[in-house]
PDB file of C-alpha atoms and ligand atoms in Angstrom:
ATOM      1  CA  UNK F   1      -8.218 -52.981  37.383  1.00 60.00           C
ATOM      2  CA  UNK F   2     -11.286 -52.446  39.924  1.00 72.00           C
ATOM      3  CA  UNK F   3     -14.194 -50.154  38.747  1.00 93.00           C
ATOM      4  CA  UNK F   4     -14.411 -47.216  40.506  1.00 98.00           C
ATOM      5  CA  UNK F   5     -16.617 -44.218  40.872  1.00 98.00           C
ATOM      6  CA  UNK F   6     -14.514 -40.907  40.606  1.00 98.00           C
ATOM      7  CA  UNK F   7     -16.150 -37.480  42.055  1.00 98.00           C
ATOM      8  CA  UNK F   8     -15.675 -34.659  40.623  1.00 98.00           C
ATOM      9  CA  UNK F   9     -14.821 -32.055  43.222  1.00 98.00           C
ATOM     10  CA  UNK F  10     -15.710 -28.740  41.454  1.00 97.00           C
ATOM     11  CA  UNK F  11     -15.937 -26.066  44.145  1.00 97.00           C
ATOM     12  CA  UNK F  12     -14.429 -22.658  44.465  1.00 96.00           C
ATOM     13  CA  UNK F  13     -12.215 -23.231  47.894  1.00 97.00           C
ATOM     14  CA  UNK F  14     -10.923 -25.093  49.811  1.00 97.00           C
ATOM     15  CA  UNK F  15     -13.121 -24.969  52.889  1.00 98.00           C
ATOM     16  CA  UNK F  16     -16.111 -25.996  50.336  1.00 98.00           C
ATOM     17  CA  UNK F  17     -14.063 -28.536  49.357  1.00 98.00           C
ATOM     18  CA  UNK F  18     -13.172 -29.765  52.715  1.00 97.00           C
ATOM     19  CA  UNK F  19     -16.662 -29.567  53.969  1.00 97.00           C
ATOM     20  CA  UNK F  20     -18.119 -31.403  51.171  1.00 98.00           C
ATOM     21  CA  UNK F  21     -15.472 -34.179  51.888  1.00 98.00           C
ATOM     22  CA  UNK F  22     -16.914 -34.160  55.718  1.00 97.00           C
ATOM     23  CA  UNK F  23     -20.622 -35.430  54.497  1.00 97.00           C
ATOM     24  CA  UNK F  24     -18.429 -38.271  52.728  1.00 98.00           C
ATOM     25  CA  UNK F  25     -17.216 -39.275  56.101  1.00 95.00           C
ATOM     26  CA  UNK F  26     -18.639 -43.222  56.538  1.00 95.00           C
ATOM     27  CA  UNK F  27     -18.984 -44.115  53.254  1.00 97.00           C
ATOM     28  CA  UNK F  28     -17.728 -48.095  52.206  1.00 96.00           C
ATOM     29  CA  UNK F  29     -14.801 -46.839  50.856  1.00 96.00           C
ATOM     30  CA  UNK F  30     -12.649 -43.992  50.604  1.00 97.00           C
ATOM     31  CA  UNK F  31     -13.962 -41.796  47.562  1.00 98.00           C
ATOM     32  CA  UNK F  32     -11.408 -41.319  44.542  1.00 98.00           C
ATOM     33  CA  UNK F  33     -11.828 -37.803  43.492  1.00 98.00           C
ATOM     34  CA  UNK F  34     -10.904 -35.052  40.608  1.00 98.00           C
ATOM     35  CA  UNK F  35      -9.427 -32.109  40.751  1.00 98.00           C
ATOM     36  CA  UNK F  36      -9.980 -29.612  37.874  1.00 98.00           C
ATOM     37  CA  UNK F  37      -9.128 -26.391  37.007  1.00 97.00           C
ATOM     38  CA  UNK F  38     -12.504 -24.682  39.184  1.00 96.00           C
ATOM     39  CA  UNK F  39     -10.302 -25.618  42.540  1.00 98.00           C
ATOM     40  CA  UNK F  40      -6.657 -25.975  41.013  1.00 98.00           C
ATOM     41  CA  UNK F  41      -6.942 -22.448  39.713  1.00 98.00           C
ATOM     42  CA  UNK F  42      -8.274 -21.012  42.954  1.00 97.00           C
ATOM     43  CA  UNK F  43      -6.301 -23.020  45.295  1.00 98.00           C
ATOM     44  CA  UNK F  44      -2.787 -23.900  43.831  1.00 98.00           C
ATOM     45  CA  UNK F  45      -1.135 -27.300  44.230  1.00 98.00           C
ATOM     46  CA  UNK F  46      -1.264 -27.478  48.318  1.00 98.00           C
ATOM     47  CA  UNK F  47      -4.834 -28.293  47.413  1.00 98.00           C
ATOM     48  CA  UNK F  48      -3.869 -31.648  45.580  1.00 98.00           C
ATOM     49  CA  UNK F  49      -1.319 -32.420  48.635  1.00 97.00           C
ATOM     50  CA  UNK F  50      -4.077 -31.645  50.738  1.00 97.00           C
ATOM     51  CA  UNK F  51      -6.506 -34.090  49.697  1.00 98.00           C
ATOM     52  CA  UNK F  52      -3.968 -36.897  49.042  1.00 97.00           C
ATOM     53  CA  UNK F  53      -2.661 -36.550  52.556  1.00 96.00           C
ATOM     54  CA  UNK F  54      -6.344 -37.113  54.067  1.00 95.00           C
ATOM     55  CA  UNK F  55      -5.776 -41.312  51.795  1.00 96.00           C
ATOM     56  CA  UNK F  56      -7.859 -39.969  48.865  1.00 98.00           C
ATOM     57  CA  UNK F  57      -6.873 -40.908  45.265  1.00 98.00           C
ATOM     58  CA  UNK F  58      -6.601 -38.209  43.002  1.00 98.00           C
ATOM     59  CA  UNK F  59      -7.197 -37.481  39.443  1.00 98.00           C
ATOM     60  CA  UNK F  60      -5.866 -33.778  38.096  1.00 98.00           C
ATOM     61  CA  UNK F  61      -7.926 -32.911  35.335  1.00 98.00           C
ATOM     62  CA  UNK F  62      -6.191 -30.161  33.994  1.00 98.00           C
ATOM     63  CA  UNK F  63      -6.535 -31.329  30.286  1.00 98.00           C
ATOM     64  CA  UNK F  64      -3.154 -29.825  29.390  1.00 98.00           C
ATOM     65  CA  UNK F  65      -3.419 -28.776  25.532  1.00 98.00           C
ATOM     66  CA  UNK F  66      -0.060 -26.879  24.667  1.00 98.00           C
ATOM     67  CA  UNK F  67       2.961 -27.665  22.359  1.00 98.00           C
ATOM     68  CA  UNK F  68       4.497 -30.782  23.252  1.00 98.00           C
ATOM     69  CA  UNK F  69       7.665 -29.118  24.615  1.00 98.00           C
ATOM     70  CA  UNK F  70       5.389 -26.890  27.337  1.00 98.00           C
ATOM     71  CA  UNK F  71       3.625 -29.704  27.818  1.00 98.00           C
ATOM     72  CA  UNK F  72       6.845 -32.171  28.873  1.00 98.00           C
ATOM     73  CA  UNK F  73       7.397 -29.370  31.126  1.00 97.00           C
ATOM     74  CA  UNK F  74       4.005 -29.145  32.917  1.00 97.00           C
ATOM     75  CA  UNK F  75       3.560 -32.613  33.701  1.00 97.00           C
ATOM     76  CA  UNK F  76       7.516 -32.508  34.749  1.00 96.00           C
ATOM     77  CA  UNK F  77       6.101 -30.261  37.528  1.00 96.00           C
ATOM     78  CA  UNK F  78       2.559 -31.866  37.964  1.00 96.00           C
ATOM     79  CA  UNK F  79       4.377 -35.436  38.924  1.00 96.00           C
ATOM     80  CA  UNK F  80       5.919 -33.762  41.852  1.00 95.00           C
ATOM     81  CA  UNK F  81       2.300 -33.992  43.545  1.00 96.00           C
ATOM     82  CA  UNK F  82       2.199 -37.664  42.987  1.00 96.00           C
ATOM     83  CA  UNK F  83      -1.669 -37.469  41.290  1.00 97.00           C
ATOM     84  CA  UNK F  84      -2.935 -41.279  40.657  1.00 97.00           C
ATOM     85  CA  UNK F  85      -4.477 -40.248  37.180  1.00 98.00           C
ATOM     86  CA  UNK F  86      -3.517 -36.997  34.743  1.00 98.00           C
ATOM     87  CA  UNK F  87      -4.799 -35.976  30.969  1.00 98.00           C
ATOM     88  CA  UNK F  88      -4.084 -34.021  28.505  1.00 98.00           C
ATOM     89  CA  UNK F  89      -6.210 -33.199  25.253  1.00 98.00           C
ATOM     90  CA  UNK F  90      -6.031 -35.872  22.373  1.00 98.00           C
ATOM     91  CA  UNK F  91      -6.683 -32.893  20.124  1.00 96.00           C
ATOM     92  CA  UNK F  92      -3.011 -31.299  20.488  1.00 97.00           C
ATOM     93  CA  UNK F  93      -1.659 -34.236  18.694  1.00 98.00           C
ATOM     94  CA  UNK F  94       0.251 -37.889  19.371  1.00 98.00           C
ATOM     95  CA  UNK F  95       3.987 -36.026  19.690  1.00 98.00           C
ATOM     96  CA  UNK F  96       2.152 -33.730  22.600  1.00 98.00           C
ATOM     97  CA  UNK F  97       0.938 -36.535  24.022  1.00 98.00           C
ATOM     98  CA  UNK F  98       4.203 -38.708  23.758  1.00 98.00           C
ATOM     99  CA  UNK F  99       5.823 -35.688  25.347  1.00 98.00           C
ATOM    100  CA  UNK F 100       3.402 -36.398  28.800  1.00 98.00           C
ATOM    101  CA  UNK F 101       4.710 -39.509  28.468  1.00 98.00           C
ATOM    102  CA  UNK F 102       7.950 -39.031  28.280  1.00 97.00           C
ATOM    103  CA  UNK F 103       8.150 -36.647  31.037  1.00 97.00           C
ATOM    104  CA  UNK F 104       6.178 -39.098  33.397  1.00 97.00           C
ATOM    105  CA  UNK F 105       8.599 -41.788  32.081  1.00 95.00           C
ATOM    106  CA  UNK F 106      11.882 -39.240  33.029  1.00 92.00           C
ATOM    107  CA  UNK F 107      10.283 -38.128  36.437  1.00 84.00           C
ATOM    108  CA  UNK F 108       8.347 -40.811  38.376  1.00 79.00           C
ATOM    109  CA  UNK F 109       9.044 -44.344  39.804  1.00 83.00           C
ATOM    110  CA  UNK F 110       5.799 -44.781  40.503  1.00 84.00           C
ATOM    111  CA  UNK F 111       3.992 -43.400  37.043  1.00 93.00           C
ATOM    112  CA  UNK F 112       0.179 -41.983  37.273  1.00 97.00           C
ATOM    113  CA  UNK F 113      -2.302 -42.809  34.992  1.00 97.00           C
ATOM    114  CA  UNK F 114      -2.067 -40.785  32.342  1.00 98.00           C
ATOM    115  CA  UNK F 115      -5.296 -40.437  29.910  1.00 98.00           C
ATOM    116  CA  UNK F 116      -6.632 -38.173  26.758  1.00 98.00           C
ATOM    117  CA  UNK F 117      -9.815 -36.154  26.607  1.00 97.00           C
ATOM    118  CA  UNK F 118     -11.352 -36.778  23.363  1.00 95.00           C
ATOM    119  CA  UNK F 119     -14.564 -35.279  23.246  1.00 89.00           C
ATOM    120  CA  UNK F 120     -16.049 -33.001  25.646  1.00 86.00           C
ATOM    121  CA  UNK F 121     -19.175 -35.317  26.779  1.00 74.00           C
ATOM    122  CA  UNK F 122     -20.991 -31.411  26.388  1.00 78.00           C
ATOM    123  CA  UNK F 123     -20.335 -31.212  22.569  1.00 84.00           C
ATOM    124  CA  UNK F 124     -23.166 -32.178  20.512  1.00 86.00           C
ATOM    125  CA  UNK F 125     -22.811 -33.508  16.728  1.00 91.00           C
ATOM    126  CA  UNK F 126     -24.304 -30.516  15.186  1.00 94.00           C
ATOM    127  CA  UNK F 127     -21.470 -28.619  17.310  1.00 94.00           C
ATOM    128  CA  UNK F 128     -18.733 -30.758  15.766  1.00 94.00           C
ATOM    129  CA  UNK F 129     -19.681 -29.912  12.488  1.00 95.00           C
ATOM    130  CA  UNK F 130     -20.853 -26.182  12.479  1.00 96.00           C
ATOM    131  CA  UNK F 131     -18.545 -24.767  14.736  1.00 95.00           C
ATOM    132  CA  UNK F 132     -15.511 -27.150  14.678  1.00 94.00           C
ATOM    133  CA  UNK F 133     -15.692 -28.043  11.102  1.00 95.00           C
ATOM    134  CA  UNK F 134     -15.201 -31.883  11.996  1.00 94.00           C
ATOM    135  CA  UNK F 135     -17.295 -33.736   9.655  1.00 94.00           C
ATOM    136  CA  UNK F 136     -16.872 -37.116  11.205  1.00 95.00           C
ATOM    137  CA  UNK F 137     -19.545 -38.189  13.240  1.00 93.00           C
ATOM    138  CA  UNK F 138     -18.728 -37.964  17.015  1.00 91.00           C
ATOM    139  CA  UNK F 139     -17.898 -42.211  17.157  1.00 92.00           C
ATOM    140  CA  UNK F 140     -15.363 -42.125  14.832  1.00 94.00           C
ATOM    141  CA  UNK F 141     -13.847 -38.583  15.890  1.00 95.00           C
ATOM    142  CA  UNK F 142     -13.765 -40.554  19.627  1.00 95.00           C
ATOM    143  CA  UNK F 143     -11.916 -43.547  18.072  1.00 96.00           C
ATOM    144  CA  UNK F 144      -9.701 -42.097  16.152  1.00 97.00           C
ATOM    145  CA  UNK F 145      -8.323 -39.808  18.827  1.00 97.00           C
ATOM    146  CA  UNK F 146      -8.222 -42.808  20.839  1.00 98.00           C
ATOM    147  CA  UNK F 147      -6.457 -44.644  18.751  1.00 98.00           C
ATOM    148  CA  UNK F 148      -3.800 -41.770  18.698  1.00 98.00           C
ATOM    149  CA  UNK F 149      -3.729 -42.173  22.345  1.00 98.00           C
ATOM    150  CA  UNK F 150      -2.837 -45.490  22.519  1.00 98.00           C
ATOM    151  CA  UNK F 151      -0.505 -45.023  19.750  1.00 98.00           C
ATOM    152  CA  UNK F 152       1.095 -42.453  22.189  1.00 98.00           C
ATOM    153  CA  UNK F 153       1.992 -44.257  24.867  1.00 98.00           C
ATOM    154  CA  UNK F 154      -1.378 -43.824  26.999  1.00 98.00           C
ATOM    155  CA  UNK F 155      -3.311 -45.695  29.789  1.00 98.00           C
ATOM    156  CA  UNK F 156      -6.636 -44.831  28.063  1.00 98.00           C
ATOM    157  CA  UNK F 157      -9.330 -42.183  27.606  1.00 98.00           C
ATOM    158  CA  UNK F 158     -12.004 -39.558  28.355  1.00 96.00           C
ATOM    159  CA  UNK F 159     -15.043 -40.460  26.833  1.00 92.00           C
ATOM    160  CA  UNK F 160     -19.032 -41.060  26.641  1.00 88.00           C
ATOM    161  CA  UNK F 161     -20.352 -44.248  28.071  1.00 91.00           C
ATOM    162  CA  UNK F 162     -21.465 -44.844  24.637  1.00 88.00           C
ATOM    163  CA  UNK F 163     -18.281 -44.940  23.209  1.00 91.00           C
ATOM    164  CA  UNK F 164     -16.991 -47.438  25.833  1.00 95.00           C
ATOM    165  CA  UNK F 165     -17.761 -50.436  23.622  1.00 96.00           C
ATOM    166  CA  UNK F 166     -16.379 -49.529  20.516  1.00 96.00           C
ATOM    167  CA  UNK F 167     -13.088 -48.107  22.058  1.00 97.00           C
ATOM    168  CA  UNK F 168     -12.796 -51.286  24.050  1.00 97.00           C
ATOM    169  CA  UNK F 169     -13.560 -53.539  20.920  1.00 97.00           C
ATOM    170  CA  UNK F 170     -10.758 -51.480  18.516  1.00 97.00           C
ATOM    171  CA  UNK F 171      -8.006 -50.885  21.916  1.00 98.00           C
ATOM    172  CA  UNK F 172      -8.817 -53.421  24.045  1.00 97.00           C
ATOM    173  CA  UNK F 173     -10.384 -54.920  27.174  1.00 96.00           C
ATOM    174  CA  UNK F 174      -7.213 -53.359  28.788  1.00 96.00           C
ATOM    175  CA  UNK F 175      -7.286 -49.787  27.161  1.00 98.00           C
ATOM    176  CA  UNK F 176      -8.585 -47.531  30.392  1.00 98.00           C
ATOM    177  CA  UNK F 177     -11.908 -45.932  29.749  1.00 98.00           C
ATOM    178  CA  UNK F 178     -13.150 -42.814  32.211  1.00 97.00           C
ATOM    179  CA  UNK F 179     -16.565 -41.355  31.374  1.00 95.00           C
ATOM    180  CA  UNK F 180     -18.411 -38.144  32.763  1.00 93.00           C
ATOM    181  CA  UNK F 181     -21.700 -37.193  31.512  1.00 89.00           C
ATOM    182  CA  UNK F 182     -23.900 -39.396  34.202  1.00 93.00           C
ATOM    183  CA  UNK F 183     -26.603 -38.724  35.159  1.00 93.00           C
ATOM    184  CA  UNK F 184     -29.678 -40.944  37.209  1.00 91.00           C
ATOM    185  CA  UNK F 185     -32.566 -41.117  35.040  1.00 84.00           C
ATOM    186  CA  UNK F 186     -34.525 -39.409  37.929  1.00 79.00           C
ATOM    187  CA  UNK F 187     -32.041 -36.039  37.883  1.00 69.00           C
ATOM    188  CA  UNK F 188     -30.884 -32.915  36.238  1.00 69.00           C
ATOM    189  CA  UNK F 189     -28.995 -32.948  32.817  1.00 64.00           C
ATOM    190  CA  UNK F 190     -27.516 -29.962  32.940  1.00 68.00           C
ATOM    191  CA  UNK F 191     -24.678 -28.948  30.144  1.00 65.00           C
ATOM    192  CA  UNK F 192     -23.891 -32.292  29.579  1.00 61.00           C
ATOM    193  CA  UNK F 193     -25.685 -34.045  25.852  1.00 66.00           C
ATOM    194  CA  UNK F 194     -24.350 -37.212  25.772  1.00 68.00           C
ATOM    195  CA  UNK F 195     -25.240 -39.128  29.173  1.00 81.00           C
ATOM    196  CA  UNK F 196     -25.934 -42.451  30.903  1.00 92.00           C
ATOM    197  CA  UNK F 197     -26.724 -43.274  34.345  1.00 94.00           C
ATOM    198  CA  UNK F 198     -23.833 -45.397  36.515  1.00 96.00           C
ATOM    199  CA  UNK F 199     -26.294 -48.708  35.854  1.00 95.00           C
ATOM    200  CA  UNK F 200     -25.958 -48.424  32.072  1.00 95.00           C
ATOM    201  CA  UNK F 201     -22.473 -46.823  32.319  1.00 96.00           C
ATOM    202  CA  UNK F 202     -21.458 -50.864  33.843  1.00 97.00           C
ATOM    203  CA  UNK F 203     -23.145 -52.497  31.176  1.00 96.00           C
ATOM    204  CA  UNK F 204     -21.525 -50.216  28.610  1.00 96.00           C
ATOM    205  CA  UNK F 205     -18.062 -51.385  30.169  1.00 97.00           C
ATOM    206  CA  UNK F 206     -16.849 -48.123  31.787  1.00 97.00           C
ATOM    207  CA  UNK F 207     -13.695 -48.665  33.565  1.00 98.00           C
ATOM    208  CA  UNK F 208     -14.650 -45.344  35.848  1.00 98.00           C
ATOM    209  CA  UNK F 209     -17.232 -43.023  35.869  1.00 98.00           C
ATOM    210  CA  UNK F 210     -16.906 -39.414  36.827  1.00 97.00           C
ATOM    211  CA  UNK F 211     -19.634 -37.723  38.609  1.00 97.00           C
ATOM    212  CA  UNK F 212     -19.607 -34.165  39.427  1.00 97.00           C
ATOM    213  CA  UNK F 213     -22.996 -32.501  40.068  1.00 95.00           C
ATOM    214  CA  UNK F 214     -25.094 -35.505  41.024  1.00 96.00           C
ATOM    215  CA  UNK F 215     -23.388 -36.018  43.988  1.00 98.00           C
ATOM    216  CA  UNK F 216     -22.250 -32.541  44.764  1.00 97.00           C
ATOM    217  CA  UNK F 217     -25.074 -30.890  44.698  1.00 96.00           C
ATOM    218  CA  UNK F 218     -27.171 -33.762  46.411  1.00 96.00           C
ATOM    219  CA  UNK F 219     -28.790 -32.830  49.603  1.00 96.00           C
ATOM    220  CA  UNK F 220     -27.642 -36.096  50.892  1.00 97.00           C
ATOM    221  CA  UNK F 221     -23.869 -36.392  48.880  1.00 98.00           C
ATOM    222  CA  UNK F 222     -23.773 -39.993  50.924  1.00 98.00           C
ATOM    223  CA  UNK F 223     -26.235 -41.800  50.344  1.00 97.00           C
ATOM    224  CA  UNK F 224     -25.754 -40.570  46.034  1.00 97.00           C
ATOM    225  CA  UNK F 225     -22.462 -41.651  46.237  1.00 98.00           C
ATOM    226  CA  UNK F 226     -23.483 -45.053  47.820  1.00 97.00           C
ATOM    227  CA  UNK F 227     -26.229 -45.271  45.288  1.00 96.00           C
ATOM    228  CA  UNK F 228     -23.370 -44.849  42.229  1.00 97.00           C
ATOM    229  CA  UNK F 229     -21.191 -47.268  44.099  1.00 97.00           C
ATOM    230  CA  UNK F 230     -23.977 -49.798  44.424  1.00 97.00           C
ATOM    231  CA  UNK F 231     -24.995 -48.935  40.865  1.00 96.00           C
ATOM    232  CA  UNK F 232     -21.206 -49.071  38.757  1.00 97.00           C
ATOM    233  CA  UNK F 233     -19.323 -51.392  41.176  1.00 96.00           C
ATOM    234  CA  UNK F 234     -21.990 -53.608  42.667  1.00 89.00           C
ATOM    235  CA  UNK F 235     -22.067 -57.436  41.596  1.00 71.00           C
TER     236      UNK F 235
HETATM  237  O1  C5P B 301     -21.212 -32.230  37.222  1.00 85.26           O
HETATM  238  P1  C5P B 301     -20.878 -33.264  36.183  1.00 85.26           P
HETATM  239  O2  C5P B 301     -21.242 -34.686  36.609  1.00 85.26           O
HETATM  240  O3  C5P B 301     -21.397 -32.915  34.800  1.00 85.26           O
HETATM  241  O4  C5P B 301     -19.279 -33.237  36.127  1.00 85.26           O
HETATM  242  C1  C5P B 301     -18.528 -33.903  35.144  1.00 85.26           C
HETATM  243  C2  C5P B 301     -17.072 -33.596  35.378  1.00 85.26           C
HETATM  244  O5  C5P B 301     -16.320 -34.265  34.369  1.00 85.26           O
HETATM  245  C3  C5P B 301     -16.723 -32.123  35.282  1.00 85.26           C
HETATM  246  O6  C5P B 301     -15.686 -31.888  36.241  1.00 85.26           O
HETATM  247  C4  C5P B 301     -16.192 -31.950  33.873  1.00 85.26           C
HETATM  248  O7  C5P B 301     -15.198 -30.960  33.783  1.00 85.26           O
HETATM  249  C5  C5P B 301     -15.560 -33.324  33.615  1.00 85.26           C
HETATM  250  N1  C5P B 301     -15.444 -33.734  32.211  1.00 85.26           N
HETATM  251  C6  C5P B 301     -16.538 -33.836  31.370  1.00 85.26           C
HETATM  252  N2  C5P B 301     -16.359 -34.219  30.060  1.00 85.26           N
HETATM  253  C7  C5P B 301     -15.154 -34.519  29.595  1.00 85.26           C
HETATM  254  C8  C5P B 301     -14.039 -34.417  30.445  1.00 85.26           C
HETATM  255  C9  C5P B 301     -14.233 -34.028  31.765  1.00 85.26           C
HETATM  256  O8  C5P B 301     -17.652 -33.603  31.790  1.00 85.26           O
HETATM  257  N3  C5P B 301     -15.007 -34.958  28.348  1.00 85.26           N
END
């Protein structure tokens, strides 16, 4: 499985979208990107056949969190758009996310991806514990819910670069990891606590990195892109 660098396309509209997509035009290769709820709420599903008919791969983060039988039937109707990568939340339990499984299994020849947030790369230990109530620290909460994945039937994870090693270690080489939360050392943080830049996000043993803002909201989306490329991919 290449490395790739996934962005996250989090605009309001389509014609953002698409004009964002235009200062991509030239770059080595042709960008994978995400769609999350920001556009999929505002645009509907022609938005995802949109962007896969322009020969970009797509990832539909839509984290679906419901009971496993609402579940089965969202990703029943999410295969029809043929996304390359889907997730739901590890949080709503292995049977919910045996049932995305088993819909993706009942629906598609050619299956997506299909991978579990664990923890939001924005949630903080001291979060976990006051307002969660999860007393684990935030390694083993990530390791246990990805254990739970695997044990469902999943490709791999959500998670920090900094988890990347010991998921990889207890799931194997094999065991997809995808991690937000990067950031150049030179940049903006943001919302995001837990980040690395695409350089240590290689040596960490990402499988993919997803990166939103830093590209986005570049002045020159292009060359940032190429930079991340260089960075996560490069020899
Ligand atoms: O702009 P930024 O690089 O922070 O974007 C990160 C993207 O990854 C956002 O679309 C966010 O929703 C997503 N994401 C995340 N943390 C997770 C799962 C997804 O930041 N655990």
């Amino acid at each position: 499985m290449g490395k790739d660098v996934i962005i996250a396309l989090d605009f309001p509209s389509c014609s953002d979208t698409l004009a964002f997509l235009n200062k991509l035009r030239g770059a080595s290769r042709k960008p994978f990107v995400k769609i999350g709820m920001e556009l999929f709420y505002s645009e509907g599903p022609d938005i995802v056949r949109k962007i896969k008919e322009s020969g970009h791969k797509i990832f539909l983060d839509l984290k679906l969190h419901d009971i496993p039988n609402t579940v089965y039937s969202s990703v029943r109707s999410l295969s029809q758009l043929q996304p390359d990568m889907l997730n739901v939340h590890a949080s709503g339990s292995i049977d919910m996310m045996k049932a995305a499984v088993d819909a993706l299994n009942s629906e598609c020849e050619v299956k997506p991806l299909v991978i579990a947030v664990t923890l939001l790369t924005s949630l903080s230990a001291q979060k976990l514990n006051d307002e969660l109530l999860i007393t684990s620290s935030v390694e083993d909460t990530v390791v246990h819910y990805a254990e739970n994945a695997k044990k469902a039937g999943l490709n791999g994870v959500v998670c920090s670069p900094l988890e990347v090693g010991k998921i990889h270690e207890r799931l194997g080489a094999d065991f997809l990891t995808v991690t937000p939360g990067i950031r150049f050392s030179d940049g903006n943080v943001g919302d995001q606590v837990r980040v690395t830049t695409p350089e240590r996000a290689k040596e960490l043993g990402s499988d993919y990195i997803v990166v939103g803002r830093p590209i986005t909201r570049a002045e020159n989306p292009l060359e940032v892109y190429e930079r991340c490329i260089n960075e996560f991919c490069g020899e």
